[in-house]
């Protein structure tokens, strides 16, 4: 029996060790950051950098901890003095709090090198540092949003948000009335359809009661902008934040001693002693618990598996709530704003002679600024539902996307109802002017075409995965691929759905934008889009580049059919070389065949079978990588009713694309994405 008891004790001990490792092995969940470039930079190896490093090294340590997860410290003298504020969520234990802040001190300095002021957020903590004192000064300039992708039932939206408003109003008063050590409150309320709304609000405790109330009023006011109709959302700033969900996401407040006059006004050491006593008591409790559990190993096993399942579910919920890059302060947006008269002069009053193209989003004009710089100006159609503030924020988001294979957005102009977007001018017009022209496409040998395919793939990979925004293009086609003077490809119009109408970037939409022949079937028929719908369009583009023929008007002798169906037919017959452009000088036949193979993988009807852009880039760059066999693609048979469904746009072309809106009934989209939208 003694041996059996010992075995059970060892087993239970190992179980608890595994559970602890599962809980601690997950790195802190980083949300976002602001690097405040306009606040100044410090030089390497300067006194300021030394002071900053010293402060951040010593900040998440026990001697600076008051037991409530709030740190407000400074170090240095004069202009080299550094201030830092750390705040942990009210339910974070001291160990979780310090680990989170310790991680943030390393990450924030890495992603904001040389910046004197920066702020970063994790799930459990926030860290700020600056060359100015931040104590007692509410800051609502750096705010970002997150929201749950699930919608409230349309019949219950008003009641749901009325209940939420009542809950948040009470939590605001509770949090604001907290002492100088913690201003934090959580609560719940019953909602329609047997749901429960859980909410958490918090202010930095250096704020006064009125400052906390005003700060929370500010972030509450942003909820309709980001999270209207959503079952959960967050508005997060340096001084205060709010989060609500239909599922419980917070725990009990940490085990710090309750605020008292002595603790509030006394030295920090008193608080540390109290916290230490609490920690000792907690340690005794844990010993008792382990001793009891040692006699019920079976129950412990059940708990272990339940915890593992819970952790997996928790991880999924975090993945369901993606975060994207918010916009910096509006002062930065103003630096991108062009004077409307300046653009009118540059385009010669938007003359027809300077018109490059016309699309569903508006006309595009060539212009030349006074300094001699050539620009492309898109004059947006007057159909946007956004206000000026939202439009400026959208411009800032897209302007941050910088990649050699994306057309660069230089700025914007606003004048009454006029909205202009100013882009870099790309010399060689768009790919369709070359690939579909019987004379010009002869100048595109295989090496150039392969270079274009690879460049477009890298640009899409950046939009999907490598930028802090996640952008689904939704209208990738030959006329939206511009070619510079060295024939390098640049993807255009990658932010137009965002800049024109906000609701066009939802994962499931009733307004279909795109071009017939390039659209994935799940998007064309159900309004469902994801990164895999862009992959489908990229596959069509590959096959067009190889064949020199448009997908929806491919001809083989007298036989007219969809390029995809033709390619699939000859692939199964083993005669794929028949679809290669006869005008193209081929350098590597194996590379051509490999690209056809990749193209067919991209246009498979089954979404799950299509590769990601990351996998596609690897396939293009490694001939040794074996490719899976493609399954049947989705076919788009040729139609005489016209090829464009909606919103074509050609920066440097003179084509006019037709557009029409097709309403589709909304359905649940399992591949939907979280909508990025900043304050």
XYZ file of C-alpha atoms in Angstrom:
679
model
C 0.000 0.000 0.000
C 2.842 2.367 0.851
C 4.390 1.762 -2.553
C 1.021 2.291 -4.232
C 0.520 5.586 -2.370
C 4.007 6.669 -3.352
C 3.315 5.763 -6.995
C 0.059 7.728 -6.960
C 1.818 10.713 -5.374
C 4.537 10.676 -8.025
C 1.924 10.304 -10.778
C -0.127 13.222 -9.490
C 3.010 15.313 -9.042
C 3.975 14.662 -12.644
C 0.452 15.492 -13.769
C 0.551 18.854 -12.033
C 4.002 19.490 -13.459
C 2.699 18.783 -16.976
C -0.309 21.038 -16.432
C 1.975 23.789 -15.164
C 4.229 23.360 -18.193
C 1.230 23.513 -20.524
C 0.085 26.718 -18.849
C 3.486 28.406 -18.818
C 4.859 27.118 -22.128
C 2.500 29.363 -24.084
C 4.274 32.698 -24.716
C 2.425 35.893 -23.815
C -0.120 36.791 -26.492
C 1.194 39.980 -28.121
C -1.523 42.251 -29.464
C -0.048 45.424 -30.923
C 2.298 48.353 -30.496
C 2.851 51.960 -31.489
C 6.348 53.273 -32.234
C 5.960 57.029 -31.851
C 8.468 58.279 -34.389
C 7.339 61.888 -34.051
C 8.367 61.927 -30.383
C 12.051 61.705 -31.272
C 14.799 59.098 -31.534
C 17.809 58.342 -29.373
C 21.246 57.474 -30.679
C 22.906 54.113 -30.133
C 25.082 53.808 -27.029
C 23.756 57.135 -25.721
C 23.011 57.944 -22.094
C 19.306 57.816 -22.881
C 19.607 54.265 -24.224
C 21.582 53.208 -21.150
C 18.925 54.700 -18.873
C 16.145 53.021 -20.859
C 17.850 49.626 -20.708
C 18.418 49.991 -16.962
C 14.812 51.003 -16.340
C 13.318 48.188 -18.413
C 15.629 45.614 -16.844
C 14.612 46.554 -13.314
C 10.939 47.387 -13.952
C 9.332 43.904 -13.816
C 11.025 42.978 -10.526
C 9.541 42.443 -7.120
C 11.021 45.589 -5.575
C 8.987 47.728 -7.984
C 5.809 45.671 -7.534
C 3.021 47.022 -5.324
C 1.131 43.745 -5.531
C -1.482 45.032 -7.960
C 0.451 44.887 -11.215
C 0.990 48.631 -11.640
C 4.482 50.035 -12.194
C 5.224 53.754 -12.529
C 8.960 54.401 -12.450
C 11.659 56.668 -13.878
C 15.433 56.740 -14.146
C 18.062 59.303 -15.132
C 18.360 63.069 -15.096
C 17.512 66.008 -17.312
C 16.858 65.339 -20.994
C 18.116 61.746 -20.624
C 15.540 60.830 -17.997
C 13.298 57.925 -18.962
C 9.797 57.236 -17.650
C 7.999 53.900 -17.822
C 4.515 52.687 -16.962
C 3.562 49.028 -16.738
C 0.018 47.823 -16.110
C -1.159 44.243 -15.792
C -4.721 43.098 -16.163
C -6.512 42.959 -12.841
C -6.823 39.167 -12.864
C -3.153 38.502 -13.689
C -1.214 36.865 -10.869
C 2.082 38.543 -9.827
C 4.138 35.881 -11.618
C 2.088 36.127 -14.831
C 2.282 39.904 -14.612
C 6.043 40.058 -14.213
C 6.625 37.452 -16.942
C 4.415 39.408 -19.337
C 6.161 42.708 -18.628
C 9.579 41.079 -18.836
C 8.719 39.733 -22.279
C 7.362 43.096 -23.413
C 10.553 44.935 -22.398
C 12.471 42.824 -24.892
C 9.900 42.797 -27.694
C 9.030 46.502 -27.612
C 12.637 47.697 -27.891
C 13.211 45.245 -30.750
C 10.233 46.393 -32.823
C 10.654 50.092 -31.956
C 14.446 50.530 -32.201
C 15.780 53.978 -31.245
C 12.320 55.406 -30.481
C 12.201 57.488 -27.321
C 8.519 56.721 -26.858
C 6.652 53.481 -27.514
C 3.717 51.509 -26.171
C 2.872 47.826 -26.548
C 0.086 45.518 -25.422
C -0.218 41.858 -24.537
C -3.317 40.029 -23.366
C -2.208 40.406 -19.759
C -0.162 43.602 -19.671
C 0.696 46.961 -21.214
C 4.096 48.691 -21.272
C 4.863 52.329 -22.099
C 8.071 54.287 -21.959
C 8.876 57.874 -22.865
C 11.185 60.828 -22.258
C 8.280 62.655 -20.590
C 6.261 61.958 -17.493
C 2.996 60.133 -18.223
C 1.687 59.951 -14.662
C -1.810 61.298 -14.139
C -2.254 62.195 -17.814
C -4.911 60.205 -19.706
C -3.936 59.320 -23.273
C -6.553 58.371 -25.870
C -4.505 59.084 -29.003
C -3.079 55.583 -29.538
C -6.127 53.332 -29.606
C -6.765 50.145 -31.533
C -9.693 47.772 -31.944
C -10.269 44.038 -31.927
C -13.515 42.178 -32.330
C -15.033 38.745 -32.437
C -16.027 37.730 -35.971
C -19.371 36.292 -34.805
C -22.439 38.494 -35.235
C -25.311 38.991 -32.825
C -28.599 37.698 -34.225
C -30.028 40.545 -36.317
C -33.326 40.470 -34.434
C -31.582 40.957 -31.090
C -28.851 43.509 -31.857
C -30.563 46.458 -30.130
C -31.424 44.505 -26.985
C -27.924 42.964 -26.844
C -26.191 46.327 -26.970
C -28.686 47.949 -24.618
C -27.796 45.261 -22.065
C -24.101 45.779 -22.788
C -24.435 49.542 -22.306
C -26.084 49.057 -18.914
C -23.332 46.655 -17.846
C -20.500 48.901 -19.004
C -21.975 51.962 -17.334
C -21.947 50.208 -13.971
C -18.437 48.827 -14.469
C -17.157 52.281 -15.405
C -18.258 53.720 -12.066
C -16.905 50.729 -10.165
C -13.490 50.866 -11.823
C -13.180 54.652 -11.524
C -13.907 54.521 -7.800
C -10.974 52.175 -7.215
C -7.990 53.397 -5.238
C -4.573 54.530 -6.412
C -3.404 50.902 -6.696
C -6.037 49.461 -9.017
C -8.941 50.701 -11.129
C -10.428 47.507 -12.508
C -13.889 45.970 -12.711
C -15.549 42.930 -14.264
C -19.159 41.864 -14.495
C -21.812 40.060 -16.466
C -25.393 40.527 -17.593
C -28.017 38.290 -19.168
C -28.617 38.936 -22.865
C -31.123 37.727 -25.493
C -31.179 34.106 -26.677
C -30.002 32.860 -23.258
C -26.598 34.483 -23.740
C -24.502 36.096 -21.044
C -22.324 39.131 -21.764
C -19.069 39.275 -19.807
C -17.140 42.537 -19.671
C -13.900 43.922 -18.242
C -12.828 47.559 -17.907
C -9.607 48.998 -16.530
C -7.826 52.332 -16.114
C -4.260 53.000 -15.052
C -4.618 53.739 -11.325
C -2.639 56.997 -11.550
C -5.768 58.594 -13.076
C -8.280 60.404 -10.913
C -11.848 59.132 -10.706
C -13.069 61.722 -13.225
C -10.116 61.074 -15.547
C -10.889 57.349 -15.535
C -14.571 58.004 -16.268
C -13.707 60.351 -19.138
C -11.173 57.904 -20.552
C -13.657 55.014 -20.477
C -16.357 57.215 -22.009
C -13.932 57.827 -24.867
C -13.237 54.146 -25.514
C -16.915 53.246 -25.061
C -17.672 55.748 -27.815
C -15.466 53.755 -30.202
C -17.431 50.490 -29.825
C -19.991 51.360 -32.540
C -17.106 52.152 -34.930
C -15.428 48.792 -34.542
C -17.741 46.265 -33.027
C -21.308 47.096 -34.006
C -23.317 43.893 -34.220
C -20.456 41.721 -32.926
C -20.810 39.429 -29.919
C -17.437 40.540 -28.582
C -14.928 43.315 -28.965
C -12.124 45.327 -27.431
C -11.095 48.973 -27.521
C -7.631 49.315 -26.044
C -5.595 52.405 -25.214
C -2.606 53.338 -23.034
C -4.718 54.733 -20.175
C -7.875 52.616 -20.261
C -9.510 49.728 -22.071
C -12.732 47.765 -22.368
C -13.492 44.229 -23.513
C -16.750 42.302 -23.759
C -17.493 38.744 -24.909
C -20.308 36.207 -24.796
C -17.896 33.766 -23.111
C -16.098 34.168 -19.785
C -12.554 35.338 -20.533
C -11.282 36.713 -17.209
C -10.475 35.158 -13.846
C -10.689 36.318 -10.278
C -8.659 39.417 -9.335
C -5.093 38.662 -8.241
C -4.369 37.819 -4.607
C -2.940 41.199 -3.642
C -4.167 42.520 -0.259
C -7.283 44.736 -0.392
C -6.591 48.479 -0.568
C -6.423 50.241 2.790
C -5.455 53.783 3.852
C -2.139 52.504 5.214
C -1.277 50.694 2.013
C -2.465 53.510 -0.217
C -0.451 56.232 1.512
C 2.442 54.245 2.953
C 5.744 53.277 1.343
C 5.924 50.583 -1.295
C 7.864 48.278 1.049
C 4.759 47.874 3.261
C 2.806 46.696 0.259
C 5.551 44.261 -0.674
C 5.541 42.768 2.839
C 1.762 42.322 2.719
C 2.008 40.722 -0.687
C 4.723 38.390 0.598
C 2.533 37.256 3.501
C -0.279 36.610 1.060
C 2.102 34.612 -1.091
C 3.143 32.467 1.897
C -0.486 31.780 2.706
C -1.078 30.880 -0.909
C 1.891 28.486 -0.847
C 0.442 26.697 2.219
C -2.890 26.366 0.467
C -1.250 24.805 -2.567
C 0.568 22.251 -0.357
C -2.716 21.192 1.232
C -4.411 20.902 -2.149
C -1.638 18.696 -3.557
C -1.760 16.432 -0.488
C -5.494 15.930 -0.933
C -5.304 15.373 -4.669
C -2.597 12.745 -4.164
C -5.317 10.421 -2.812
C -7.561 10.872 -5.826
C -5.278 10.403 -8.780
C -8.145 9.411 -11.027
C -9.826 12.778 -10.522
C -6.527 14.504 -11.218
C -6.244 12.688 -14.526
C -9.694 13.908 -15.523
C -8.721 17.450 -14.517
C -5.531 17.157 -16.525
C -7.332 16.219 -19.714
C -9.964 18.888 -19.095
C -7.259 21.519 -18.692
C -5.572 20.423 -21.911
C -8.900 20.618 -23.756
C -9.549 24.041 -22.273
C -6.140 25.265 -23.361
C -6.793 24.103 -26.906
C -10.148 25.881 -26.967
C -8.552 28.995 -25.516
C -5.898 28.947 -28.204
C -8.580 28.647 -30.888
C -10.464 31.626 -29.472
C -7.299 33.710 -29.652
C -6.860 32.688 -33.277
C -10.461 33.664 -34.003
C -9.720 37.188 -32.797
C -6.882 38.425 -34.972
C -5.365 41.850 -34.576
C -4.158 44.066 -37.354
C -2.095 47.150 -37.471
C -3.891 50.215 -36.194
C -3.161 53.682 -37.459
C -0.918 56.115 -35.610
C -2.049 59.552 -34.463
C -4.013 61.604 -36.966
C -1.133 64.083 -37.198
C 0.623 61.395 -39.254
C -2.328 61.222 -41.638
C -2.138 64.954 -42.231
C 1.452 64.554 -43.440
C 0.109 62.422 -46.337
C -2.555 64.907 -47.370
C -2.122 66.756 -50.654
C -3.747 70.071 -51.457
C -6.655 69.474 -53.834
C -5.657 72.388 -56.083
C -2.148 70.953 -56.339
C -3.537 67.699 -57.729
C -5.869 69.552 -60.111
C -2.902 71.441 -61.542
C -0.792 68.251 -61.703
C -3.475 66.463 -63.754
C -4.337 69.521 -65.888
C -7.810 69.778 -64.321
C -8.298 65.990 -64.674
C -8.159 66.301 -68.438
C -9.147 63.436 -70.720
C -5.665 63.517 -72.241
C -4.247 62.514 -68.860
C -6.822 59.829 -68.188
C -5.210 56.425 -67.823
C -8.237 54.273 -67.158
C -11.693 53.959 -65.694
C -12.832 51.347 -63.201
C -15.694 50.717 -60.852
C -13.895 52.625 -58.084
C -13.258 55.661 -60.275
C -11.073 57.143 -62.977
C -7.261 57.209 -62.913
C -5.203 60.143 -64.206
C -1.542 60.705 -64.786
C -0.150 63.780 -63.108
C 3.126 65.581 -62.582
C 3.888 67.503 -59.403
C 5.790 70.791 -59.368
C 8.969 68.945 -58.356
C 8.773 66.832 -61.526
C 7.528 63.644 -59.852
C 5.061 61.624 -61.919
C 2.036 60.333 -60.044
C -1.115 58.321 -60.717
C -4.249 59.849 -59.210
C -7.384 57.817 -58.596
C -10.495 59.985 -58.383
C -12.872 57.880 -56.308
C -16.485 57.553 -57.301
C -18.839 59.393 -54.966
C -20.290 56.327 -53.328
C -18.319 55.821 -50.131
C -20.203 55.633 -46.866
C -17.161 56.674 -44.813
C -16.590 59.947 -43.052
C -13.385 61.927 -43.473
C -11.838 60.551 -40.280
C -12.439 56.932 -41.253
C -11.157 57.590 -44.767
C -7.929 59.130 -43.423
C -7.403 56.147 -41.144
C -7.911 53.771 -44.052
C -5.341 55.691 -46.098
C -2.872 55.442 -43.230
C -3.374 51.690 -43.037
C -2.770 51.129 -46.736
C 0.137 53.606 -46.851
C 1.913 51.496 -44.230
C 1.943 48.508 -46.600
C 5.331 48.763 -48.304
C 6.678 46.034 -50.575
C 8.559 46.101 -53.845
C 5.726 44.164 -55.495
C 2.944 46.514 -54.356
C 2.095 49.871 -55.908
C 2.942 52.456 -53.292
C 0.210 54.770 -52.007
C 1.795 58.213 -51.564
C -1.135 60.064 -50.030
C -4.615 61.445 -50.498
C -6.638 64.616 -50.985
C -10.028 65.627 -49.624
C -12.180 68.477 -50.909
C -15.865 68.412 -50.046
C -17.142 65.197 -51.672
C -13.948 64.738 -53.722
C -11.631 61.964 -52.592
C -8.359 61.424 -54.382
C -5.707 58.766 -53.881
C -2.177 59.562 -55.007
C 0.015 56.637 -56.072
C 3.471 56.217 -57.509
C 3.367 56.199 -61.307
C 4.397 52.888 -62.866
C 5.900 53.305 -66.319
C 4.956 50.197 -68.290
C 1.209 50.135 -67.752
C -0.453 46.874 -66.776
C 0.293 43.245 -67.554
C -2.824 42.777 -69.703
C -1.425 45.298 -72.225
C 1.444 42.887 -72.813
C 0.171 39.390 -72.196
C -3.006 39.709 -74.271
C -1.492 41.741 -77.111
C -0.308 39.488 -80.002
C 2.607 41.826 -80.768
C 3.760 42.913 -77.309
C 3.531 39.484 -75.710
C 6.202 38.227 -78.085
C 8.601 40.492 -76.151
C 7.821 38.574 -72.953
C 10.097 35.551 -72.946
C 9.708 32.878 -70.279
C 12.305 34.396 -67.938
C 10.334 37.651 -67.791
C 7.030 35.858 -67.337
C 8.486 33.679 -64.590
C 9.839 36.794 -62.885
C 6.365 38.355 -62.998
C 4.729 35.230 -61.544
C 7.243 35.124 -58.691
C 6.896 38.838 -57.933
C 3.097 38.674 -57.782
C 3.337 35.640 -55.479
C 5.645 37.505 -53.088
C 3.379 40.545 -53.107
C 0.330 38.424 -52.253
C 2.250 36.598 -49.526
C 3.070 39.968 -47.973
C -0.587 41.037 -48.059
C -1.806 37.749 -46.590
C 0.825 36.921 -43.985
C 3.868 39.177 -43.701
C 2.303 42.588 -43.138
C 0.608 43.531 -39.868
C -2.588 43.984 -41.817
C -4.223 41.007 -43.448
C -5.534 42.128 -46.841
C -7.581 39.932 -49.155
C -7.279 41.544 -52.591
C -10.472 40.072 -54.137
C -9.767 41.470 -57.615
C -6.407 40.047 -58.607
C -6.135 40.028 -62.407
C -3.750 40.960 -65.204
C -4.968 44.566 -65.415
C -4.226 45.030 -61.701
C -0.596 43.973 -62.136
C 1.511 46.976 -63.151
C 4.996 46.710 -64.616
C 7.787 49.158 -63.818
C 10.567 50.192 -66.179
C 12.445 46.944 -65.440
C 9.260 44.878 -65.888
C 9.009 44.124 -62.178
C 5.373 43.450 -61.220
C 3.494 45.627 -58.725
C 0.051 44.668 -57.445
C -2.418 47.562 -57.648
C -5.782 48.201 -55.997
C -4.963 45.968 -53.045
C -6.612 48.385 -50.612
C -9.489 49.652 -52.718
C -12.236 47.567 -51.120
C -11.202 49.033 -47.763
C -10.808 52.608 -48.965
C -14.087 52.733 -50.832
C -16.702 50.980 -48.705
C -15.829 49.532 -45.309
C -18.283 46.614 -45.343
C -16.748 45.257 -48.527
C -13.880 43.783 -46.506
C -15.972 41.504 -44.337
C -15.283 37.781 -44.614
C -18.802 37.238 -45.875
C -20.423 39.898 -47.995
C -23.629 40.529 -49.899
C -21.822 42.825 -52.325
C -19.566 40.935 -54.695
C -16.577 42.747 -56.149
C -14.214 41.207 -58.636
C -13.916 40.133 -62.256
C -15.629 37.182 -63.865
C -13.170 34.456 -64.745
C -10.845 35.249 -61.828
C -13.336 34.790 -59.011
C -13.281 31.724 -56.796
C -16.596 29.821 -56.906
C -17.319 30.172 -53.176
C -16.979 33.950 -53.520
C -18.916 34.324 -56.765
C -21.809 32.158 -55.577
C -21.952 32.761 -51.820
C -19.971 35.925 -51.130
C -17.475 33.969 -49.018
C -13.866 35.057 -49.324
C -10.562 34.306 -47.700
C -6.889 34.144 -48.647
C -7.742 31.015 -50.657
C -10.031 33.042 -52.957
C -6.985 35.188 -53.847
C -5.042 31.963 -54.427
C -7.690 30.919 -56.960
C -7.298 34.225 -58.831
C -3.510 33.818 -58.772
C -3.849 30.359 -60.337
C -5.930 31.799 -63.184
C -3.292 34.518 -63.654
C -0.490 31.936 -63.893
C -2.328 30.022 -66.624
C -3.017 33.266 -68.533
C 0.650 34.270 -68.363
C 1.757 30.864 -69.637
C -0.845 30.692 -72.433
C -1.149 34.360 -73.406
C -4.936 33.888 -73.439
C -7.735 35.228 -71.242
C -9.470 32.690 -69.069
C -12.977 33.576 -70.202
C -12.282 33.825 -73.933
C -9.784 31.086 -74.638
C -9.843 29.697 -78.164
C -8.312 26.539 -79.526
C -9.014 26.557 -83.242
C -12.806 26.661 -83.622
C -13.336 25.319 -80.114
C -14.199 27.933 -77.497
C -14.049 27.023 -73.826
C -12.898 28.227 -70.471
C -9.083 28.227 -70.109
C -9.344 26.241 -66.884
C -11.468 23.499 -68.419
C -9.159 23.334 -71.445
C -6.032 23.136 -69.290
C -7.601 20.437 -67.107
C -8.618 18.440 -70.171
C -5.178 18.444 -71.772
C -3.527 17.867 -68.364
C -5.486 14.638 -68.027
C -4.569 13.760 -71.600
C -0.879 14.398 -70.867
C -0.610 17.150 -73.510
C -0.198 20.217 -71.286
C 2.431 21.699 -73.584
C -0.361 22.444 -76.084
C -1.582 25.384 -73.982
C 1.823 27.155 -73.851
C 1.926 30.472 -75.744
C 3.506 29.695 -79.163
C 4.865 33.274 -79.316
C 6.904 32.793 -76.143
C 10.578 31.946 -76.278
C 10.891 29.168 -73.687
C 14.002 28.951 -71.539
C 13.122 26.079 -69.199
C 10.374 23.705 -70.269
C 10.358 22.080 -66.815
C 9.716 25.450 -65.135
C 6.840 26.119 -67.530
C 5.257 22.738 -66.785
C 5.791 23.274 -63.066
C 3.974 26.619 -63.232
C 1.026 25.013 -65.049
C 0.957 22.378 -62.310
C 0.971 25.091 -59.581
C -1.741 26.993 -61.447
C -3.993 23.933 -61.424
C -3.363 23.427 -57.699
C -4.484 27.004 -57.079
C -7.776 26.731 -58.977
C -9.032 23.526 -57.379
C -12.712 23.685 -56.513
C -12.126 22.410 -52.975
C -10.875 25.346 -50.889
C -8.932 23.137 -48.488
C -6.910 21.623 -51.356
C -5.600 24.965 -52.580
C -2.115 25.813 -51.288
C -1.349 28.943 -49.270
C 0.735 31.732 -50.792
C 3.576 30.732 -48.497
C 3.517 27.211 -49.951
C 3.255 28.605 -53.491
C 6.356 30.769 -53.052
C 8.246 27.683 -51.845
C 6.993 25.685 -54.846
C 8.172 28.377 -57.252
C 11.604 28.641 -55.662
C 12.383 24.949 -55.202
C 12.347 22.530 -58.099
C 13.183 19.694 -55.720
C 9.911 20.128 -53.838
C 7.417 17.525 -55.013
C 3.955 18.791 -55.924
C 0.686 16.999 -55.108
C -1.650 16.015 -57.917
C -4.371 18.604 -58.537
C -8.055 17.784 -58.321
C -10.704 19.098 -60.698
C -10.860 22.897 -60.910
C -13.964 25.061 -60.776
C -15.035 25.815 -64.337
C -16.298 29.145 -65.633
C -17.753 28.567 -69.083
C -17.498 31.340 -71.647
C -20.360 33.841 -71.716
C -21.311 36.502 -74.249
C -22.824 38.693 -71.545
C -19.502 40.313 -70.667
C -16.626 39.329 -68.478
C -16.678 41.832 -65.641
C -18.918 41.448 -62.649
C -17.744 44.511 -60.772
C -15.080 47.067 -60.003
C -12.271 46.666 -62.494
C -9.447 49.209 -62.206
C -6.524 49.849 -64.519
C -4.049 52.465 -63.339
C -2.098 52.933 -66.524
C -4.523 51.637 -69.137
C -7.275 53.212 -71.206
C -9.697 50.321 -70.865
C -13.081 50.952 -69.311
C -14.378 48.086 -67.227
C -18.057 47.442 -66.808
C -19.458 46.895 -63.364
C -22.607 45.545 -61.897
C -23.593 44.690 -58.377
C -24.842 41.219 -57.584
C -26.538 40.633 -54.274
C -25.990 37.255 -52.712
C -27.714 35.805 -49.713
C -25.411 35.820 -46.731
C -24.241 32.518 -45.311
C -21.857 31.389 -42.617
C -18.255 31.576 -43.763
C -15.881 29.332 -41.881
C -12.901 30.949 -43.595
C -13.823 34.495 -42.647
C -11.242 36.905 -41.294
C -11.330 39.500 -38.573
C -11.860 42.958 -39.977
C -8.934 45.311 -39.283
C -10.087 48.801 -38.411
C -8.208 51.421 -36.368
C -9.412 54.414 -34.474
